[in-house]
Structures are given as structure tokens and as C-alpha cells.
Tab-separated table of C-alpha atoms in Angstrom:
chain	number	residue	atom	x	y	z
A	29	UNK	CA	56.478	-23.249	59.283
A	30	UNK	CA	54.885	-26.035	57.263
A	31	UNK	CA	53.993	-29.045	59.329
A	32	UNK	CA	55.084	-32.241	57.578
A	33	UNK	CA	52.851	-35.240	58.005
A	34	UNK	CA	53.786	-38.860	57.349
A	35	UNK	CA	52.949	-40.115	53.866
A	36	UNK	CA	49.407	-41.518	53.683
A	37	UNK	CA	48.813	-45.176	53.005
A	38	UNK	CA	48.180	-45.705	49.278
A	39	UNK	CA	44.898	-47.347	50.199
A	40	UNK	CA	43.465	-43.962	51.234
A	41	UNK	CA	44.322	-42.356	47.908
A	42	UNK	CA	41.676	-42.352	45.213
A	43	UNK	CA	42.252	-42.054	41.453
A	44	UNK	CA	41.128	-38.424	41.771
A	45	UNK	CA	43.850	-37.733	44.361
A	46	UNK	CA	46.442	-39.275	42.047
A	47	UNK	CA	45.159	-37.372	39.001
A	48	UNK	CA	45.569	-34.079	40.844
A	49	UNK	CA	49.063	-34.916	42.048
A	50	UNK	CA	50.095	-35.914	38.532
A	51	UNK	CA	48.579	-32.707	37.141
A	52	UNK	CA	50.428	-30.558	39.688
A	53	UNK	CA	53.696	-32.262	38.756
A	54	UNK	CA	52.975	-31.800	35.044
A	55	UNK	CA	52.290	-28.068	35.382
A	56	UNK	CA	55.425	-27.647	37.497
A	57	UNK	CA	57.470	-29.582	34.932
A	58	UNK	CA	56.422	-27.066	32.279
A	59	UNK	CA	57.989	-24.355	34.410
A	60	UNK	CA	54.644	-22.801	35.309
A	61	UNK	CA	53.291	-21.758	38.676
A	62	UNK	CA	50.569	-24.106	39.910
A	63	UNK	CA	47.688	-21.736	40.537
A	64	UNK	CA	44.115	-22.900	40.998
A	65	UNK	CA	43.252	-21.668	37.514
A	66	UNK	CA	46.249	-23.432	35.912
A	67	UNK	CA	45.377	-26.672	37.666
A	68	UNK	CA	41.696	-26.381	36.737
A	69	UNK	CA	42.689	-25.853	33.091
A	70	UNK	CA	45.057	-28.830	33.160
A	71	UNK	CA	42.318	-31.127	34.478
A	72	UNK	CA	39.388	-29.454	32.714
A	73	UNK	CA	37.474	-28.965	35.971
A	74	UNK	CA	36.043	-25.956	37.773
A	75	UNK	CA	38.262	-23.787	40.005
A	76	UNK	CA	35.944	-24.556	42.935
A	77	UNK	CA	36.501	-28.300	42.503
A	78	UNK	CA	40.228	-27.688	42.326
A	79	UNK	CA	40.212	-25.705	45.577
A	80	UNK	CA	38.317	-28.439	47.420
A	81	UNK	CA	40.641	-31.190	46.226
A	82	UNK	CA	43.825	-29.233	46.919
A	83	UNK	CA	42.654	-28.683	50.499
A	84	UNK	CA	42.127	-32.436	50.863
A	85	UNK	CA	45.615	-33.118	49.492
A	86	UNK	CA	47.044	-30.614	51.957
A	87	UNK	CA	45.269	-32.402	54.807
A	88	UNK	CA	46.924	-35.633	53.649
A	89	UNK	CA	50.340	-33.967	53.670
A	90	UNK	CA	50.761	-34.306	49.904
A	91	UNK	CA	50.817	-30.615	48.961
A	92	UNK	CA	51.611	-27.290	50.561
A	93	UNK	CA	48.692	-24.933	50.046
A	94	UNK	CA	47.813	-21.455	51.234
A	95	UNK	CA	44.865	-19.473	49.815
A	96	UNK	CA	45.856	-17.322	46.819
A	97	UNK	CA	49.312	-18.913	46.727
A	98	UNK	CA	50.798	-21.468	44.336
A	99	UNK	CA	50.425	-25.153	45.141
A	100	UNK	CA	53.577	-27.156	45.803
A	101	UNK	CA	54.061	-30.883	46.127
A	102	UNK	CA	55.568	-32.185	49.328
A	103	UNK	CA	58.183	-34.925	49.132
A	104	UNK	CA	55.439	-37.503	49.650
A	105	UNK	CA	53.209	-35.901	47.025
A	106	UNK	CA	56.036	-35.751	44.513
A	107	UNK	CA	56.786	-39.436	45.088
A	108	UNK	CA	53.158	-40.414	44.424
A	109	UNK	CA	52.990	-38.179	41.323
A	110	UNK	CA	56.113	-39.768	39.849
A	111	UNK	CA	54.836	-43.262	40.549
A	112	UNK	CA	51.532	-42.580	38.769
A	113	UNK	CA	53.371	-40.894	35.902
A	114	UNK	CA	55.670	-43.923	35.581
A	115	UNK	CA	52.647	-46.228	35.405
A	116	UNK	CA	51.010	-43.996	32.805
A	117	UNK	CA	53.964	-43.646	30.475
A	118	UNK	CA	54.986	-47.300	30.725
A	119	UNK	CA	51.428	-48.251	29.835
A	120	UNK	CA	51.421	-45.879	26.866
A	121	UNK	CA	54.586	-47.438	25.511
A	122	UNK	CA	53.411	-51.003	26.127
A	123	UNK	CA	50.099	-50.346	24.373
A	124	UNK	CA	51.942	-48.804	21.444
A	125	UNK	CA	54.882	-51.182	21.118
A	126	UNK	CA	53.380	-54.509	22.164
A	127	UNK	CA	49.686	-54.121	21.283
A	128	UNK	CA	50.111	-51.812	18.259
A	129	UNK	CA	47.545	-49.253	19.394
A	130	UNK	CA	47.838	-45.968	17.467
A	131	UNK	CA	49.754	-43.270	19.334
A	132	UNK	CA	46.688	-41.038	19.495
A	133	UNK	CA	44.801	-43.683	21.532
A	134	UNK	CA	47.311	-44.742	24.163
A	135	UNK	CA	46.972	-41.716	26.463
A	136	UNK	CA	43.272	-42.213	27.116
A	137	UNK	CA	43.718	-45.955	27.671
A	138	UNK	CA	46.619	-45.384	30.052
A	139	UNK	CA	44.517	-42.866	32.003
A	140	UNK	CA	42.083	-45.688	32.785
A	141	UNK	CA	44.737	-48.238	33.766
A	142	UNK	CA	47.396	-46.203	35.579
A	143	UNK	CA	45.605	-46.337	38.951
A	144	UNK	CA	45.018	-50.079	39.073
A	145	UNK	CA	48.197	-51.844	37.978
A	146	UNK	CA	50.269	-53.474	40.706
A	147	UNK	CA	53.958	-52.852	41.310
A	148	UNK	CA	54.642	-56.389	40.096
A	149	UNK	CA	52.888	-55.663	36.804
A	150	UNK	CA	54.714	-52.347	36.509
A	151	UNK	CA	58.034	-54.182	36.876
A	152	UNK	CA	56.997	-56.825	34.322
A	153	UNK	CA	55.994	-54.173	31.780
A	154	UNK	CA	59.258	-52.308	32.284
A	155	UNK	CA	61.254	-55.524	31.822
A	156	UNK	CA	59.288	-56.488	28.700
A	157	UNK	CA	60.078	-53.078	27.204
A	158	UNK	CA	63.763	-53.136	28.148
A	159	UNK	CA	63.477	-50.605	30.988
A	160	UNK	CA	62.672	-47.663	28.665
A	161	UNK	CA	63.179	-43.981	29.437
A	162	UNK	CA	60.738	-42.420	26.921
A	163	UNK	CA	57.079	-42.986	26.058
A	164	UNK	CA	55.618	-42.888	22.501
A	165	UNK	CA	55.383	-39.078	22.573
A	166	UNK	CA	58.961	-38.638	23.791
A	167	UNK	CA	57.899	-37.823	27.355
A	168	UNK	CA	60.433	-39.078	29.931
A	169	UNK	CA	59.425	-42.119	31.988
A	170	UNK	CA	60.425	-41.710	35.654
A	171	UNK	CA	62.696	-44.479	36.858
A	172	UNK	CA	61.734	-46.806	39.692
A	173	UNK	CA	63.790	-44.548	41.958
A	174	UNK	CA	61.952	-41.434	40.763
A	175	UNK	CA	64.675	-40.076	38.483
A	176	UNK	CA	63.408	-38.224	35.409
A	177	UNK	CA	65.741	-37.712	32.468
A	178	UNK	CA	65.532	-34.473	30.515
A	179	UNK	CA	64.043	-34.697	27.018
A	180	UNK	CA	65.752	-31.439	26.169
A	181	UNK	CA	65.652	-29.450	22.970
A	182	UNK	CA	64.123	-26.377	21.363
A	183	UNK	CA	60.710	-25.797	19.848
A	184	UNK	CA	60.499	-26.319	16.091
A	185	UNK	CA	59.492	-22.652	15.782
A	186	UNK	CA	63.039	-21.747	16.902
A	187	UNK	CA	64.849	-24.075	14.488
A	188	UNK	CA	67.300	-22.682	11.976
A	189	UNK	CA	66.197	-22.798	8.354
A	190	UNK	CA	67.504	-25.516	6.014
A	191	UNK	CA	68.996	-27.522	8.872
A	192	UNK	CA	67.741	-31.030	9.782
A	193	UNK	CA	66.510	-31.604	13.334
A	194	UNK	CA	65.385	-34.744	15.124
A	195	UNK	CA	62.012	-34.610	16.884
A	196	UNK	CA	62.559	-35.651	20.510
A	197	UNK	CA	59.182	-34.863	22.089
A	198	UNK	CA	55.602	-34.068	21.098
A	199	UNK	CA	53.864	-31.915	23.694
A	200	UNK	CA	50.323	-32.922	22.768
A	201	UNK	CA	47.800	-35.519	23.886
A	202	UNK	CA	44.782	-34.415	21.838
A	203	UNK	CA	43.915	-37.394	19.573
A	204	UNK	CA	42.858	-35.324	16.555
A	205	UNK	CA	46.076	-33.308	16.594
A	206	UNK	CA	48.177	-36.435	17.025
A	207	UNK	CA	46.452	-38.015	14.024
A	208	UNK	CA	47.214	-34.829	12.071
A	209	UNK	CA	50.894	-34.878	13.048
A	210	UNK	CA	51.147	-38.600	12.384
A	211	UNK	CA	49.777	-38.046	8.890
A	212	UNK	CA	52.853	-35.903	8.235
A	213	UNK	CA	55.236	-38.440	9.871
A	214	UNK	CA	55.950	-36.005	12.706
A	215	UNK	CA	56.798	-38.628	15.328
A	216	UNK	CA	59.669	-38.709	17.838
A	217	UNK	CA	62.926	-39.651	16.055
A	218	UNK	CA	61.655	-38.315	12.716
A	219	UNK	CA	63.943	-35.800	11.007
A	220	UNK	CA	62.374	-32.486	10.016
A	221	UNK	CA	63.761	-29.431	8.225
A	222	UNK	CA	62.197	-25.964	8.314
A	223	UNK	CA	62.419	-24.464	4.837
A	224	UNK	CA	60.502	-21.248	5.354
A	225	UNK	CA	58.875	-19.411	8.266
A	226	UNK	CA	56.031	-16.955	7.669
A	227	UNK	CA	56.114	-13.748	9.762
A	228	UNK	CA	53.732	-12.849	12.591
A	229	UNK	CA	53.424	-16.412	13.900
A	230	UNK	CA	52.423	-17.694	10.502
A	231	UNK	CA	52.819	-21.289	9.275
A	232	UNK	CA	56.119	-23.040	8.669
A	233	UNK	CA	57.028	-24.808	5.449
A	234	UNK	CA	58.691	-28.046	6.523
A	235	UNK	CA	60.177	-31.139	4.912
A	236	UNK	CA	59.868	-34.544	6.544
A	237	UNK	CA	60.126	-38.030	5.001
A	238	UNK	CA	60.874	-36.432	1.598
A	239	UNK	CA	57.563	-34.558	1.660
A	240	UNK	CA	56.806	-30.859	2.123
A	241	UNK	CA	54.005	-29.605	4.357
A	242	UNK	CA	52.667	-26.359	5.748
A	243	UNK	CA	52.549	-26.596	9.548
A	244	UNK	CA	50.646	-24.130	11.731
A	245	UNK	CA	52.749	-22.162	14.209
A	246	UNK	CA	50.895	-23.501	17.263
A	247	UNK	CA	51.439	-27.071	16.101
A	248	UNK	CA	55.144	-26.389	15.534
A	249	UNK	CA	55.337	-25.071	19.105
A	250	UNK	CA	54.327	-28.540	20.321
A	251	UNK	CA	57.350	-30.192	18.686
A	252	UNK	CA	60.612	-30.319	20.649
A	253	UNK	CA	63.623	-30.917	18.422
A	254	UNK	CA	67.393	-31.174	18.679
């Protein structure tokens, strides 16, 4: 039986603790098992570093961890992960909407700021933005109560030919790839039509904003449409 510990005081949590909790939540949200290797890949760190940190999180009662088993967030860990994710995605939207930063830059800036903003500032940002539910990439912003709406859809690779679809989410944070997609107007809320699909995971011929482009299969996989 797992022994549940009381939630740790936020003062004992470091940015590294919060980054790991957010990463665990993110991998889980993709429907993947949170193995050491998956978590190391998500954070771009070594598996040994991941093991050490996960053990520390388990000691704090934030995750359930057994060697060679998947990592799971406890209720306390999930609450912290959602809070950090709310900070991050609110910051991304504020930087984009209010400060006009390009969408490829907001993720890295939000990574720096998400650990230091106060709850009062979080509330002020949310109010200034009209209590939004989606960030600039279409990722859902957890509510103050920890509710996450589903940004549901299908991948562009699965779209029917000659039928318009609205982009609802872009599953990328890499700045160069976001610049590339932005150059083709492939933002959330843009309407895109697949005209032709090459076999064997080849490129797609698409139309967006009255222009035609060839889009690589792996890039099309990153676009969620409805």
C-alpha cells in the first residue's frame, strides 16, 4: 500500500521539482507511460538524473515510484503540476497577446517566469486576458480549480481530402519549427485543406490562406484539427 504524505510546503519546492512534475503531467497527458527514459527525453536530461529527482519527489509525497515501474503523480503532485502549467500557459498568452512577442519565443520566456509569479499576479494576468482557456499554441490552460478542457481533434495527417479543417492545437515548442509553420499561416484557428497526400508517410499538399504548400508528414502530425 502506498503511504500518502501531506503535501509539502511550496517553499521547499525548487524550480527543478516543478519542472519534473510538469513534465510528468505532460507525458501522461499525451497518453504515454511515464518511464525514466520518457521523462529524461521530455526534459533533455540523463536517465540517472531523472532517477535521482523522481526519488526525491517520491520522498516529498508528490509521485508514486517503484524501480522499473512507471511514475505516477499523487494528488498533491498533480495539483502542483497543474498550477505550474497554468502559470506557464497564462504567461505565454500574455506575452503573445499583450506584449506582441512572436509565438516561437513565448515558451522559453514563460519557462523562466513560471516559477516566480505570485498567485496575485496570476489572477491579474488571467483577468487581463479575460480568463482564457487556451494558450497561443492551442494548449488548454488549467483553470484555477485545476480543470483542464479538452482541445480535441484529429491529426492533420488523418484529415479527409478537399475538406476544410480548423487548426485547434499545435503540438510543438521548437522555435525553428514554429517559425516555419507561422510562415505558412498554420496557427490555431487557421483553416487548412489537405489537397493531396503522398504515400509512405510522404508530404501533404495543403491549402491555407489561399496559398498552397508542401508540408512534411511529421510536421502535419503536430497539427490537431477539427
